[in-house]
Amino acid sequence: MTITGAARLAGVMGWPVSHSRSPVLHNFWLREYGIDGVYMPLAVAPEAFERALGALPLIGFAGVNVTVPHKEAAFAAVDDADRLAQRIGAVNTIVFDDDGRSHGSNTDAFGFIESLRTKAPGWSGAAGPAVVLGAGGAARAIIAALQDEGAPEIRIVNRTRERAQRLVEEFGSPLTDVAWQARADALDGAALVVNTTTLGMTGNPPLDLSLDSLPRDAVVNDIVYVPLMTPLLTAAASRGNPTVDGLEMLLHQARPGFARWFGTEPEVTDRLRAAVRGD
Ligand code: ATR
């Protein structure tokens, strides 16, 4: 597809941004649908974030994604943020309107739920308690999603317990917090376990978690996607639990932004998975 002078522009702001898979993913869709558009990596230092964001509508951007470490700054900087982004306290997708005003949303919760619907169709929020390992930004989006899906109980397990306790206070029912040392027991009767910590990521130690108490039909989801098969997912698969890898959430969270900026609802296909995986 030729990029003409009328091309639609979008991108991802991060620091660093070179590791981001979003350019490969969005440019795959642009080619796939024959859209005259470009999606660029935008390396923006934290101190320059607001100025860079303000410049984008002036140079014709339709919108941007925002990734680490800018998601909270984006929430503070946009002209308005939707209800879900307000609950999560972070924005990952921004649309500029014709007047240059910025509208922020958070599509991580959507991406998480869609990844489960696609890869673990037997799961529903009401199926039973969910266990969330970690209490950072990714956990916040997943907790909001699980609340909206009607999970009967959401057990937050974090190394720094105060962070888990703060989430319980902030999000309310049905959250409970569990000590990090008791993480294996927290799996008892669970229908879903999600790792949102950085454990298991290339360069980090694996997540040390015995799955002995976990029901064999519980879904195990790791949002780490480098590597795709983390030690947690390997252990879960070997005892027969359904597993969902972190690439799936990444692919699905990208859909709403693409649809808004480029006017086409994109699909997550095996060819897309292969293209992003191969990157
Ligand atoms: P993000 O916003 O991407 O979710 P984050 O806020 O840095 O990232 O959160 C990382 C999560 O991984 C936290 O829950 C962190 O636990 P702490 O709150 O105790 O820091 C967790 N984490 C990172 N390294 C860990 C380790 N070695 N053991 C246990 N948890 C770890």
PDB file of C-alpha atoms and ligand atoms in Angstrom:
ATOM      1  CA  MET A   1       0.000   0.000   0.000  1.00  0.00           C
ATOM      2  CA  THR A   2       1.397   3.379  -0.975  1.00  0.00           C
ATOM      3  CA  ILE A   3       1.463   6.006   1.734  1.00  0.00           C
ATOM      4  CA  THR A   4       0.096   9.176   0.139  1.00  0.00           C
ATOM      5  CA  GLY A   5      -0.026  12.771   1.317  1.00  0.00           C
ATOM      6  CA  ALA A   6      -3.502  12.074   2.687  1.00  0.00           C
ATOM      7  CA  ALA A   7      -2.391   9.189   4.940  1.00  0.00           C
ATOM      8  CA  ARG A   8      -3.990   8.890   8.400  1.00  0.00           C
ATOM      9  CA  LEU A   9      -1.399   9.059  11.190  1.00  0.00           C
ATOM     10  CA  ALA A  10      -1.227   7.270  14.532  1.00  0.00           C
ATOM     11  CA  GLY A  11       1.497   5.785  16.724  1.00  0.00           C
ATOM     12  CA  VAL A  12       2.624   4.721  20.170  1.00  0.00           C
ATOM     13  CA  MET A  13       4.340   6.936  22.721  1.00  0.00           C
ATOM     14  CA  GLY A  14       6.689   5.099  25.096  1.00  0.00           C
ATOM     15  CA  TRP A  15      10.106   5.432  26.755  1.00  0.00           C
ATOM     16  CA  PRO A  16      11.809   3.367  25.554  1.00  0.00           C
ATOM     17  CA  VAL A  17       9.550   2.414  22.674  1.00  0.00           C
ATOM     18  CA  SER A  18      11.812   0.201  20.559  1.00  0.00           C
ATOM     19  CA  HIS A  19      10.532  -2.987  22.250  1.00  0.00           C
ATOM     20  CA  SER A  20       6.886  -2.176  21.437  1.00  0.00           C
ATOM     21  CA  ARG A  21       5.045  -4.656  19.212  1.00  0.00           C
ATOM     22  CA  SER A  22       2.309  -2.133  18.407  1.00  0.00           C
ATOM     23  CA  PRO A  23       3.906  -0.757  15.185  1.00  0.00           C
ATOM     24  CA  VAL A  24       4.177  -4.268  13.720  1.00  0.00           C
ATOM     25  CA  LEU A  25       0.618  -5.045  14.730  1.00  0.00           C
ATOM     26  CA  HIS A  26      -1.076  -1.867  13.452  1.00  0.00           C
ATOM     27  CA  ASN A  27       0.966  -1.712  10.246  1.00  0.00           C
ATOM     28  CA  PHE A  28       0.028  -5.354   9.566  1.00  0.00           C
ATOM     29  CA  TRP A  29      -3.646  -4.351   9.751  1.00  0.00           C
ATOM     30  CA  LEU A  30      -3.075  -1.242   7.590  1.00  0.00           C
ATOM     31  CA  ARG A  31      -1.565  -3.431   4.869  1.00  0.00           C
ATOM     32  CA  GLU A  32      -4.188  -6.141   5.352  1.00  0.00           C
ATOM     33  CA  TYR A  33      -7.077  -3.718   4.825  1.00  0.00           C
ATOM     34  CA  GLY A  34      -5.330  -1.558   2.192  1.00  0.00           C
ATOM     35  CA  ILE A  35      -5.643   1.578   4.310  1.00  0.00           C
ATOM     36  CA  ASP A  36      -3.679   4.723   3.464  1.00  0.00           C
ATOM     37  CA  GLY A  37      -2.169   5.194   6.912  1.00  0.00           C
ATOM     38  CA  VAL A  38       0.946   4.884   9.075  1.00  0.00           C
ATOM     39  CA  TYR A  39       1.508   3.845  12.693  1.00  0.00           C
ATOM     40  CA  MET A  40       4.798   5.069  14.163  1.00  0.00           C
ATOM     41  CA  PRO A  41       6.945   4.374  17.218  1.00  0.00           C
ATOM     42  CA  LEU A  42       7.278   7.660  19.130  1.00  0.00           C
ATOM     43  CA  ALA A  43      10.095   7.689  21.692  1.00  0.00           C
ATOM     44  CA  VAL A  44       9.093  10.364  24.198  1.00  0.00           C
ATOM     45  CA  ALA A  45      10.932  11.019  27.469  1.00  0.00           C
ATOM     46  CA  PRO A  46       8.708  11.491  30.520  1.00  0.00           C
ATOM     47  CA  GLU A  47       9.550  15.185  30.887  1.00  0.00           C
ATOM     48  CA  ALA A  48       8.499  15.814  27.269  1.00  0.00           C
ATOM     49  CA  PHE A  49       5.270  13.811  27.365  1.00  0.00           C
ATOM     50  CA  GLU A  50       2.752  16.662  27.632  1.00  0.00           C
ATOM     51  CA  ARG A  51       4.444  18.795  24.990  1.00  0.00           C
ATOM     52  CA  ALA A  52       4.716  15.850  22.606  1.00  0.00           C
ATOM     53  CA  LEU A  53       1.071  14.911  23.140  1.00  0.00           C
ATOM     54  CA  GLY A  54      -0.026  18.505  22.545  1.00  0.00           C
ATOM     55  CA  ALA A  55       1.882  18.620  19.259  1.00  0.00           C
ATOM     56  CA  LEU A  56       0.265  15.531  17.720  1.00  0.00           C
ATOM     57  CA  PRO A  57      -3.124  17.021  16.746  1.00  0.00           C
ATOM     58  CA  LEU A  58      -1.262  20.050  15.336  1.00  0.00           C
ATOM     59  CA  ILE A  59       0.584  17.776  12.902  1.00  0.00           C
ATOM     60  CA  GLY A  60      -2.512  15.854  11.915  1.00  0.00           C
ATOM     61  CA  PHE A  61      -2.466  12.734  14.079  1.00  0.00           C
ATOM     62  CA  ALA A  62      -5.782  10.902  14.407  1.00  0.00           C
ATOM     63  CA  GLY A  63      -4.672   9.558  17.780  1.00  0.00           C
ATOM     64  CA  VAL A  64      -2.073   7.542  19.680  1.00  0.00           C
ATOM     65  CA  ASN A  65      -1.480   4.657  21.992  1.00  0.00           C
ATOM     66  CA  VAL A  66       0.401   5.328  25.185  1.00  0.00           C
ATOM     67  CA  THR A  67       2.582   2.735  26.864  1.00  0.00           C
ATOM     68  CA  VAL A  68       5.017   2.440  29.775  1.00  0.00           C
ATOM     69  CA  PRO A  69       5.766   4.788  31.554  1.00  0.00           C
ATOM     70  CA  HIS A  70       3.203   7.304  30.276  1.00  0.00           C
ATOM     71  CA  LYS A  71      -0.218   5.762  30.967  1.00  0.00           C
ATOM     72  CA  GLU A  72      -0.887   7.691  34.199  1.00  0.00           C
ATOM     73  CA  ALA A  73       0.533  10.917  32.736  1.00  0.00           C
ATOM     74  CA  ALA A  74      -1.780  10.446  29.748  1.00  0.00           C
ATOM     75  CA  PHE A  75      -4.761  10.106  32.073  1.00  0.00           C
ATOM     76  CA  ALA A  76      -3.816  13.424  33.678  1.00  0.00           C
ATOM     77  CA  ALA A  77      -3.097  15.174  30.371  1.00  0.00           C
ATOM     78  CA  VAL A  78      -6.108  14.326  28.173  1.00  0.00           C
ATOM     79  CA  ASP A  79      -9.027  16.745  27.864  1.00  0.00           C
ATOM     80  CA  ASP A  80     -11.376  13.997  28.990  1.00  0.00           C
ATOM     81  CA  ALA A  81     -11.147  10.339  29.951  1.00  0.00           C
ATOM     82  CA  ASP A  82     -13.996   7.829  29.883  1.00  0.00           C
ATOM     83  CA  ARG A  83     -15.426   6.166  33.014  1.00  0.00           C
ATOM     84  CA  LEU A  84     -13.376   2.990  32.717  1.00  0.00           C
ATOM     85  CA  ALA A  85     -10.110   4.927  32.303  1.00  0.00           C
ATOM     86  CA  GLN A  86     -11.092   6.912  35.404  1.00  0.00           C
ATOM     87  CA  ARG A  87     -11.561   3.724  37.424  1.00  0.00           C
ATOM     88  CA  ILE A  88      -8.243   2.337  36.219  1.00  0.00           C
ATOM     89  CA  GLY A  89      -6.472   5.691  36.583  1.00  0.00           C
ATOM     90  CA  ALA A  90      -4.623   5.239  33.300  1.00  0.00           C
ATOM     91  CA  VAL A  91      -5.123   5.902  29.598  1.00  0.00           C
ATOM     92  CA  ASN A  92      -3.607   3.786  26.813  1.00  0.00           C
ATOM     93  CA  THR A  93      -5.602   5.000  23.805  1.00  0.00           C
ATOM     94  CA  ILE A  94      -6.180   8.616  22.736  1.00  0.00           C
ATOM     95  CA  VAL A  95      -8.360   9.971  19.935  1.00  0.00           C
ATOM     96  CA  PHE A  96      -8.035  13.588  18.752  1.00  0.00           C
ATOM     97  CA  ASP A  97     -11.217  15.227  17.492  1.00  0.00           C
ATOM     98  CA  ASP A  98     -11.427  17.854  14.735  1.00  0.00           C
ATOM     99  CA  ASP A  99     -10.887  20.622  17.281  1.00  0.00           C
ATOM    100  CA  GLY A 100      -7.689  18.947  18.516  1.00  0.00           C
ATOM    101  CA  ARG A 101      -9.241  17.910  21.827  1.00  0.00           C
ATOM    102  CA  SER A 102      -7.911  14.640  23.254  1.00  0.00           C
ATOM    103  CA  HIS A 103     -10.238  11.851  24.430  1.00  0.00           C
ATOM    104  CA  GLY A 104      -8.645   9.104  26.532  1.00  0.00           C
ATOM    105  CA  SER A 105      -9.742   5.550  27.107  1.00  0.00           C
ATOM    106  CA  ASN A 106      -8.226   2.363  28.486  1.00  0.00           C
ATOM    107  CA  THR A 107      -8.569  -0.695  26.267  1.00  0.00           C
ATOM    108  CA  ASP A 108      -6.479  -3.058  28.418  1.00  0.00           C
ATOM    109  CA  ALA A 109      -9.593  -4.318  30.241  1.00  0.00           C
ATOM    110  CA  PHE A 110     -11.310  -4.997  26.903  1.00  0.00           C
ATOM    111  CA  GLY A 111      -8.167  -6.697  25.564  1.00  0.00           C
ATOM    112  CA  PHE A 112      -7.964  -8.908  28.629  1.00  0.00           C
ATOM    113  CA  ILE A 113     -11.590 -10.061  28.435  1.00  0.00           C
ATOM    114  CA  GLU A 114     -11.446 -10.580  24.669  1.00  0.00           C
ATOM    115  CA  SER A 115      -8.268 -12.655  25.059  1.00  0.00           C
ATOM    116  CA  LEU A 116     -10.135 -14.951  27.470  1.00  0.00           C
ATOM    117  CA  ARG A 117     -13.223 -15.123  25.239  1.00  0.00           C
ATOM    118  CA  THR A 118     -11.030 -16.124  22.306  1.00  0.00           C
ATOM    119  CA  LYS A 119      -8.594 -18.539  23.930  1.00  0.00           C
ATOM    120  CA  ALA A 120     -10.686 -19.867  26.836  1.00  0.00           C
ATOM    121  CA  PRO A 121     -14.287 -19.752  25.595  1.00  0.00           C
ATOM    122  CA  GLY A 122     -15.445 -21.924  28.510  1.00  0.00           C
ATOM    123  CA  TRP A 123     -14.591 -19.191  31.025  1.00  0.00           C
ATOM    124  CA  SER A 124     -17.097 -16.636  32.280  1.00  0.00           C
ATOM    125  CA  GLY A 125     -16.733 -14.078  35.048  1.00  0.00           C
ATOM    126  CA  ALA A 126     -19.349 -15.890  37.102  1.00  0.00           C
ATOM    127  CA  ALA A 127     -17.478 -19.234  36.850  1.00  0.00           C
ATOM    128  CA  GLY A 128     -15.770 -18.685  40.200  1.00  0.00           C
ATOM    129  CA  PRO A 129     -13.106 -16.777  42.126  1.00  0.00           C
ATOM    130  CA  ALA A 130     -10.307 -15.082  40.203  1.00  0.00           C
ATOM    131  CA  VAL A 131      -6.759 -14.779  41.543  1.00  0.00           C
ATOM    132  CA  VAL A 132      -4.719 -11.779  40.391  1.00  0.00           C
ATOM    133  CA  LEU A 133      -0.975 -11.850  41.074  1.00  0.00           C
ATOM    134  CA  GLY A 134       0.471  -8.342  41.151  1.00  0.00           C
ATOM    135  CA  ALA A 135      -0.888  -4.907  41.985  1.00  0.00           C
ATOM    136  CA  GLY A 136       0.561  -2.564  39.347  1.00  0.00           C
ATOM    137  CA  GLY A 137      -1.057  -0.800  36.418  1.00  0.00           C
ATOM    138  CA  ALA A 138      -1.813  -3.981  34.499  1.00  0.00           C
ATOM    139  CA  ALA A 139      -3.518  -5.470  37.564  1.00  0.00           C
ATOM    140  CA  ARG A 140      -5.764  -2.389  37.855  1.00  0.00           C
ATOM    141  CA  ALA A 141      -7.137  -2.836  34.320  1.00  0.00           C
ATOM    142  CA  ILE A 142      -7.674  -6.561  34.879  1.00  0.00           C
ATOM    143  CA  ILE A 143      -9.415  -6.001  38.205  1.00  0.00           C
ATOM    144  CA  ALA A 144     -11.808  -3.484  36.613  1.00  0.00           C
ATOM    145  CA  ALA A 145     -12.531  -5.995  33.846  1.00  0.00           C
ATOM    146  CA  LEU A 146     -13.181  -8.848  36.283  1.00  0.00           C
ATOM    147  CA  GLN A 147     -15.477  -6.650  38.379  1.00  0.00           C
ATOM    148  CA  ASP A 148     -17.480  -5.774  35.270  1.00  0.00           C
ATOM    149  CA  GLU A 149     -17.678  -9.459  34.288  1.00  0.00           C
ATOM    150  CA  GLY A 150     -19.263 -10.276  37.638  1.00  0.00           C
ATOM    151  CA  ALA A 151     -16.476 -12.336  39.222  1.00  0.00           C
ATOM    152  CA  PRO A 152     -17.819 -13.461  42.620  1.00  0.00           C
ATOM    153  CA  GLU A 153     -14.451 -12.980  44.318  1.00  0.00           C
ATOM    154  CA  ILE A 154     -11.166 -11.362  43.211  1.00  0.00           C
ATOM    155  CA  ARG A 155      -8.162 -12.355  45.313  1.00  0.00           C
ATOM    156  CA  ILE A 156      -5.239  -9.936  45.015  1.00  0.00           C
ATOM    157  CA  VAL A 157      -1.838 -11.407  45.826  1.00  0.00           C
ATOM    158  CA  ASN A 158       1.139  -9.066  45.820  1.00  0.00           C
ATOM    159  CA  ARG A 159       4.668  -9.161  47.212  1.00  0.00           C
ATOM    160  CA  THR A 160       4.140  -5.720  48.756  1.00  0.00           C
ATOM    161  CA  ARG A 161       0.910  -6.404  50.554  1.00  0.00           C
ATOM    162  CA  GLU A 162       0.073  -2.728  51.190  1.00  0.00           C
ATOM    163  CA  ARG A 163      -0.373  -2.233  47.449  1.00  0.00           C
ATOM    164  CA  ALA A 164      -2.901  -5.083  47.362  1.00  0.00           C
ATOM    165  CA  GLN A 165      -4.682  -3.628  50.375  1.00  0.00           C
ATOM    166  CA  ARG A 166      -4.902  -0.237  48.686  1.00  0.00           C
ATOM    167  CA  LEU A 167      -6.541  -1.871  45.657  1.00  0.00           C
ATOM    168  CA  VAL A 168      -9.088  -3.580  47.923  1.00  0.00           C
ATOM    169  CA  GLU A 169      -9.934  -0.231  49.502  1.00  0.00           C
ATOM    170  CA  GLU A 170     -10.160   1.527  46.178  1.00  0.00           C
ATOM    171  CA  PHE A 171     -12.053  -1.023  44.067  1.00  0.00           C
ATOM    172  CA  GLY A 172     -14.158  -2.445  46.908  1.00  0.00           C
ATOM    173  CA  SER A 173     -16.233  -5.601  46.538  1.00  0.00           C
ATOM    174  CA  PRO A 174     -15.520  -8.413  45.656  1.00  0.00           C
ATOM    175  CA  LEU A 175     -11.753  -7.861  46.189  1.00  0.00           C
ATOM    176  CA  THR A 176      -9.792  -9.492  48.999  1.00  0.00           C
ATOM    177  CA  ASP A 177      -6.054  -9.389  49.583  1.00  0.00           C
ATOM    178  CA  VAL A 178      -3.844 -12.400  50.254  1.00  0.00           C
ATOM    179  CA  ALA A 179      -0.268 -12.453  51.588  1.00  0.00           C
ATOM    180  CA  TRP A 180       2.400 -13.305  48.990  1.00  0.00           C
ATOM    181  CA  GLN A 181       3.529 -16.267  51.143  1.00  0.00           C
ATOM    182  CA  ALA A 182      -0.005 -17.715  50.936  1.00  0.00           C
ATOM    183  CA  ARG A 183      -0.232 -17.462  47.123  1.00  0.00           C
ATOM    184  CA  ALA A 184      -0.401 -21.223  46.525  1.00  0.00           C
ATOM    185  CA  ASP A 185      -3.363 -21.571  48.929  1.00  0.00           C
ATOM    186  CA  ALA A 186      -5.142 -18.683  47.208  1.00  0.00           C
ATOM    187  CA  LEU A 187      -5.611 -20.933  44.154  1.00  0.00           C
ATOM    188  CA  ASP A 188      -8.038 -23.189  46.028  1.00  0.00           C
ATOM    189  CA  GLY A 189     -11.374 -23.285  44.173  1.00  0.00           C
ATOM    190  CA  ALA A 190     -10.312 -20.597  41.672  1.00  0.00           C
ATOM    191  CA  ALA A 191     -11.736 -20.443  38.139  1.00  0.00           C
ATOM    192  CA  LEU A 192      -9.007 -18.116  36.846  1.00  0.00           C
ATOM    193  CA  VAL A 193      -5.419 -17.170  37.737  1.00  0.00           C
ATOM    194  CA  VAL A 194      -3.726 -14.198  36.106  1.00  0.00           C
ATOM    195  CA  ASN A 195      -0.069 -13.262  36.454  1.00  0.00           C
ATOM    196  CA  THR A 196       0.359  -9.489  36.066  1.00  0.00           C
ATOM    197  CA  THR A 197       3.793  -9.382  37.704  1.00  0.00           C
ATOM    198  CA  THR A 198       7.010  -9.232  35.716  1.00  0.00           C
ATOM    199  CA  LEU A 199       8.052 -12.671  37.018  1.00  0.00           C
ATOM    200  CA  GLY A 200       8.555 -15.148  34.179  1.00  0.00           C
ATOM    201  CA  MET A 201       9.534 -12.434  31.703  1.00  0.00           C
ATOM    202  CA  THR A 202      12.839 -12.977  29.898  1.00  0.00           C
ATOM    203  CA  GLY A 203      15.592 -11.698  32.189  1.00  0.00           C
ATOM    204  CA  ASN A 204      13.490 -12.109  35.360  1.00  0.00           C
ATOM    205  CA  PRO A 205      13.134 -15.094  37.669  1.00  0.00           C
ATOM    206  CA  PRO A 206      10.137 -17.377  37.060  1.00  0.00           C
ATOM    207  CA  LEU A 207       7.006 -17.031  39.159  1.00  0.00           C
ATOM    208  CA  ASP A 208       7.426 -19.534  41.980  1.00  0.00           C
ATOM    209  CA  LEU A 209       3.892 -20.874  42.418  1.00  0.00           C
ATOM    210  CA  SER A 210       2.700 -24.397  43.216  1.00  0.00           C
ATOM    211  CA  LEU A 211      -0.455 -25.200  41.241  1.00  0.00           C
ATOM    212  CA  ASP A 212      -1.393 -28.186  43.419  1.00  0.00           C
ATOM    213  CA  SER A 213      -4.522 -26.508  44.872  1.00  0.00           C
ATOM    214  CA  LEU A 214      -5.754 -25.194  41.548  1.00  0.00           C
ATOM    215  CA  PRO A 215      -8.791 -26.955  40.017  1.00  0.00           C
ATOM    216  CA  ARG A 216      -7.816 -28.569  36.717  1.00  0.00           C
ATOM    217  CA  ASP A 217     -10.456 -26.691  34.758  1.00  0.00           C
ATOM    218  CA  ALA A 218      -9.259 -23.276  35.983  1.00  0.00           C
ATOM    219  CA  VAL A 219      -7.924 -20.955  33.286  1.00  0.00           C
ATOM    220  CA  VAL A 220      -4.316 -19.820  33.700  1.00  0.00           C
ATOM    221  CA  ASN A 221      -3.446 -16.530  32.036  1.00  0.00           C
ATOM    222  CA  ASP A 222      -0.007 -14.902  31.950  1.00  0.00           C
ATOM    223  CA  ILE A 223       0.115 -11.389  30.564  1.00  0.00           C
ATOM    224  CA  VAL A 224       3.885 -11.701  30.112  1.00  0.00           C
ATOM    225  CA  TYR A 225       4.466 -12.365  26.393  1.00  0.00           C
ATOM    226  CA  VAL A 226       8.259 -12.558  26.175  1.00  0.00           C
ATOM    227  CA  PRO A 227       8.542 -15.533  26.200  1.00  0.00           C
ATOM    228  CA  LEU A 228       5.128 -16.573  24.973  1.00  0.00           C
ATOM    229  CA  MET A 229       5.170 -19.818  26.977  1.00  0.00           C
ATOM    230  CA  THR A 230       6.254 -18.735  30.444  1.00  0.00           C
ATOM    231  CA  PRO A 231       7.204 -21.322  33.078  1.00  0.00           C
ATOM    232  CA  LEU A 232       3.762 -20.697  34.657  1.00  0.00           C
ATOM    233  CA  LEU A 233       1.911 -21.507  31.422  1.00  0.00           C
ATOM    234  CA  THR A 234       4.101 -24.548  30.777  1.00  0.00           C
ATOM    235  CA  ALA A 235       3.353 -25.904  34.255  1.00  0.00           C
ATOM    236  CA  ALA A 236      -0.373 -25.197  33.854  1.00  0.00           C
ATOM    237  CA  ALA A 237      -0.588 -26.826  30.422  1.00  0.00           C
ATOM    238  CA  SER A 238       1.256 -29.924  31.614  1.00  0.00           C
ATOM    239  CA  ARG A 239      -1.432 -30.591  34.263  1.00  0.00           C
ATOM    240  CA  GLY A 240      -4.207 -29.973  31.738  1.00  0.00           C
ATOM    241  CA  ASN A 241      -5.366 -26.463  32.657  1.00  0.00           C
ATOM    242  CA  PRO A 242      -6.539 -24.244  29.792  1.00  0.00           C
ATOM    243  CA  THR A 243      -3.976 -21.464  29.221  1.00  0.00           C
ATOM    244  CA  VAL A 244      -4.045 -17.991  27.675  1.00  0.00           C
ATOM    245  CA  ASP A 245      -0.807 -16.260  26.704  1.00  0.00           C
ATOM    246  CA  GLY A 246      -0.069 -12.546  27.002  1.00  0.00           C
ATOM    247  CA  LEU A 247       0.180 -11.918  23.270  1.00  0.00           C
ATOM    248  CA  GLU A 248      -3.578 -12.328  22.984  1.00  0.00           C
ATOM    249  CA  MET A 249      -4.352  -9.398  25.318  1.00  0.00           C
ATOM    250  CA  LEU A 250      -1.849  -7.223  23.458  1.00  0.00           C
ATOM    251  CA  LEU A 251      -3.525  -7.962  20.129  1.00  0.00           C
ATOM    252  CA  HIS A 252      -7.088  -7.388  21.344  1.00  0.00           C
ATOM    253  CA  GLN A 253      -6.361  -4.180  23.275  1.00  0.00           C
ATOM    254  CA  ALA A 254      -5.238  -2.675  19.967  1.00  0.00           C
ATOM    255  CA  ARG A 255      -8.578  -3.180  18.204  1.00  0.00           C
ATOM    256  CA  PRO A 256     -10.617  -0.202  19.510  1.00  0.00           C
ATOM    257  CA  GLY A 257      -7.881   2.363  18.759  1.00  0.00           C
ATOM    258  CA  PHE A 258      -7.356   1.060  15.228  1.00  0.00           C
ATOM    259  CA  ALA A 259     -11.098   1.155  14.578  1.00  0.00           C
ATOM    260  CA  ARG A 260     -11.379   4.770  15.762  1.00  0.00           C
ATOM    261  CA  TRP A 261      -8.310   6.130  13.936  1.00  0.00           C
ATOM    262  CA  PHE A 262      -8.562   4.231  10.681  1.00  0.00           C
ATOM    263  CA  GLY A 263     -12.310   3.518  10.393  1.00  0.00           C
ATOM    264  CA  THR A 264     -12.113  -0.280  10.066  1.00  0.00           C
ATOM    265  CA  GLU A 265     -12.819  -2.900  12.753  1.00  0.00           C
ATOM    266  CA  PRO A 266      -9.705  -5.100  12.604  1.00  0.00           C
ATOM    267  CA  GLU A 267      -9.612  -8.835  13.269  1.00  0.00           C
ATOM    268  CA  VAL A 268      -7.172 -10.892  15.306  1.00  0.00           C
ATOM    269  CA  THR A 269      -6.169 -13.771  13.042  1.00  0.00           C
ATOM    270  CA  ASP A 270      -3.507 -16.476  13.077  1.00  0.00           C
ATOM    271  CA  ARG A 271      -1.601 -14.558  10.392  1.00  0.00           C
ATOM    272  CA  LEU A 272      -1.510 -11.525  12.697  1.00  0.00           C
ATOM    273  CA  ARG A 273      -0.377 -13.686  15.632  1.00  0.00           C
ATOM    274  CA  ALA A 274       2.410 -15.141  13.488  1.00  0.00           C
ATOM    275  CA  ALA A 275       3.515 -11.698  12.257  1.00  0.00           C
ATOM    276  CA  VAL A 276       3.719 -10.242  15.758  1.00  0.00           C
ATOM    277  CA  ARG A 277       5.280 -13.377  17.225  1.00  0.00           C
ATOM    278  CA  GLY A 278       7.889 -13.483  14.482  1.00  0.00           C
ATOM    279  CA  ASP A 279       8.906  -9.892  15.132  1.00  0.00           C
TER     280      ASP A 279
HETATM  281  P1  ATR B   1       2.755  -2.686  35.690  1.00  0.00           P
HETATM  282  O1  ATR B   1       2.236  -1.294  35.829  1.00  0.00           O
HETATM  283  O2  ATR B   1       3.312  -2.989  34.324  1.00  0.00           O
HETATM  284  O3  ATR B   1       1.778  -3.717  36.131  1.00  0.00           O
HETATM  285  P2  ATR B   1       4.395  -2.402  38.086  1.00  0.00           P
HETATM  286  O4  ATR B   1       3.545  -1.349  38.659  1.00  0.00           O
HETATM  287  O5  ATR B   1       5.886  -2.174  38.095  1.00  0.00           O
HETATM  288  O6  ATR B   1       4.067  -2.762  36.585  1.00  0.00           O
HETATM  289  O7  ATR B   1       4.065  -3.779  38.819  1.00  0.00           O
HETATM  290  C1  ATR B   1       4.870  -4.888  38.717  1.00  0.00           C
HETATM  291  C2  ATR B   1       4.291  -5.973  39.600  1.00  0.00           C
HETATM  292  O8  ATR B   1       5.207  -7.073  39.603  1.00  0.00           O
HETATM  293  C3  ATR B   1       4.092  -5.554  41.042  1.00  0.00           C
HETATM  294  O9  ATR B   1       2.940  -6.170  41.541  1.00  0.00           O
HETATM  295  C4  ATR B   1       5.355  -6.096  41.707  1.00  0.00           C
HETATM  296  O10 ATR B   1       5.235  -6.357  43.092  1.00  0.00           O
HETATM  297  P3  ATR B   1       5.519  -5.165  44.179  1.00  0.00           P
HETATM  298  O11 ATR B   1       4.284  -4.335  44.233  1.00  0.00           O
HETATM  299  O12 ATR B   1       5.798  -5.895  45.431  1.00  0.00           O
HETATM  300  O13 ATR B   1       6.714  -4.422  43.647  1.00  0.00           O
HETATM  301  C5  ATR B   1       5.535  -7.397  40.964  1.00  0.00           C
HETATM  302  N1  ATR B   1       6.905  -7.918  41.052  1.00  0.00           N
HETATM  303  C6  ATR B   1       7.986  -7.473  40.395  1.00  0.00           C
HETATM  304  N2  ATR B   1       9.079  -8.183  40.730  1.00  0.00           N
HETATM  305  C7  ATR B   1       8.680  -9.112  41.656  1.00  0.00           C
HETATM  306  C8  ATR B   1       9.321 -10.163  42.387  1.00  0.00           C
HETATM  307  N3  ATR B   1      10.633 -10.395  42.253  1.00  0.00           N
HETATM  308  N4  ATR B   1       8.568 -10.905  43.224  1.00  0.00           N
HETATM  309  C9  ATR B   1       7.245 -10.677  43.358  1.00  0.00           C
HETATM  310  N5  ATR B   1       6.575  -9.705  42.691  1.00  0.00           N
HETATM  311  C10 ATR B   1       7.275  -8.934  41.856  1.00  0.00           C
END
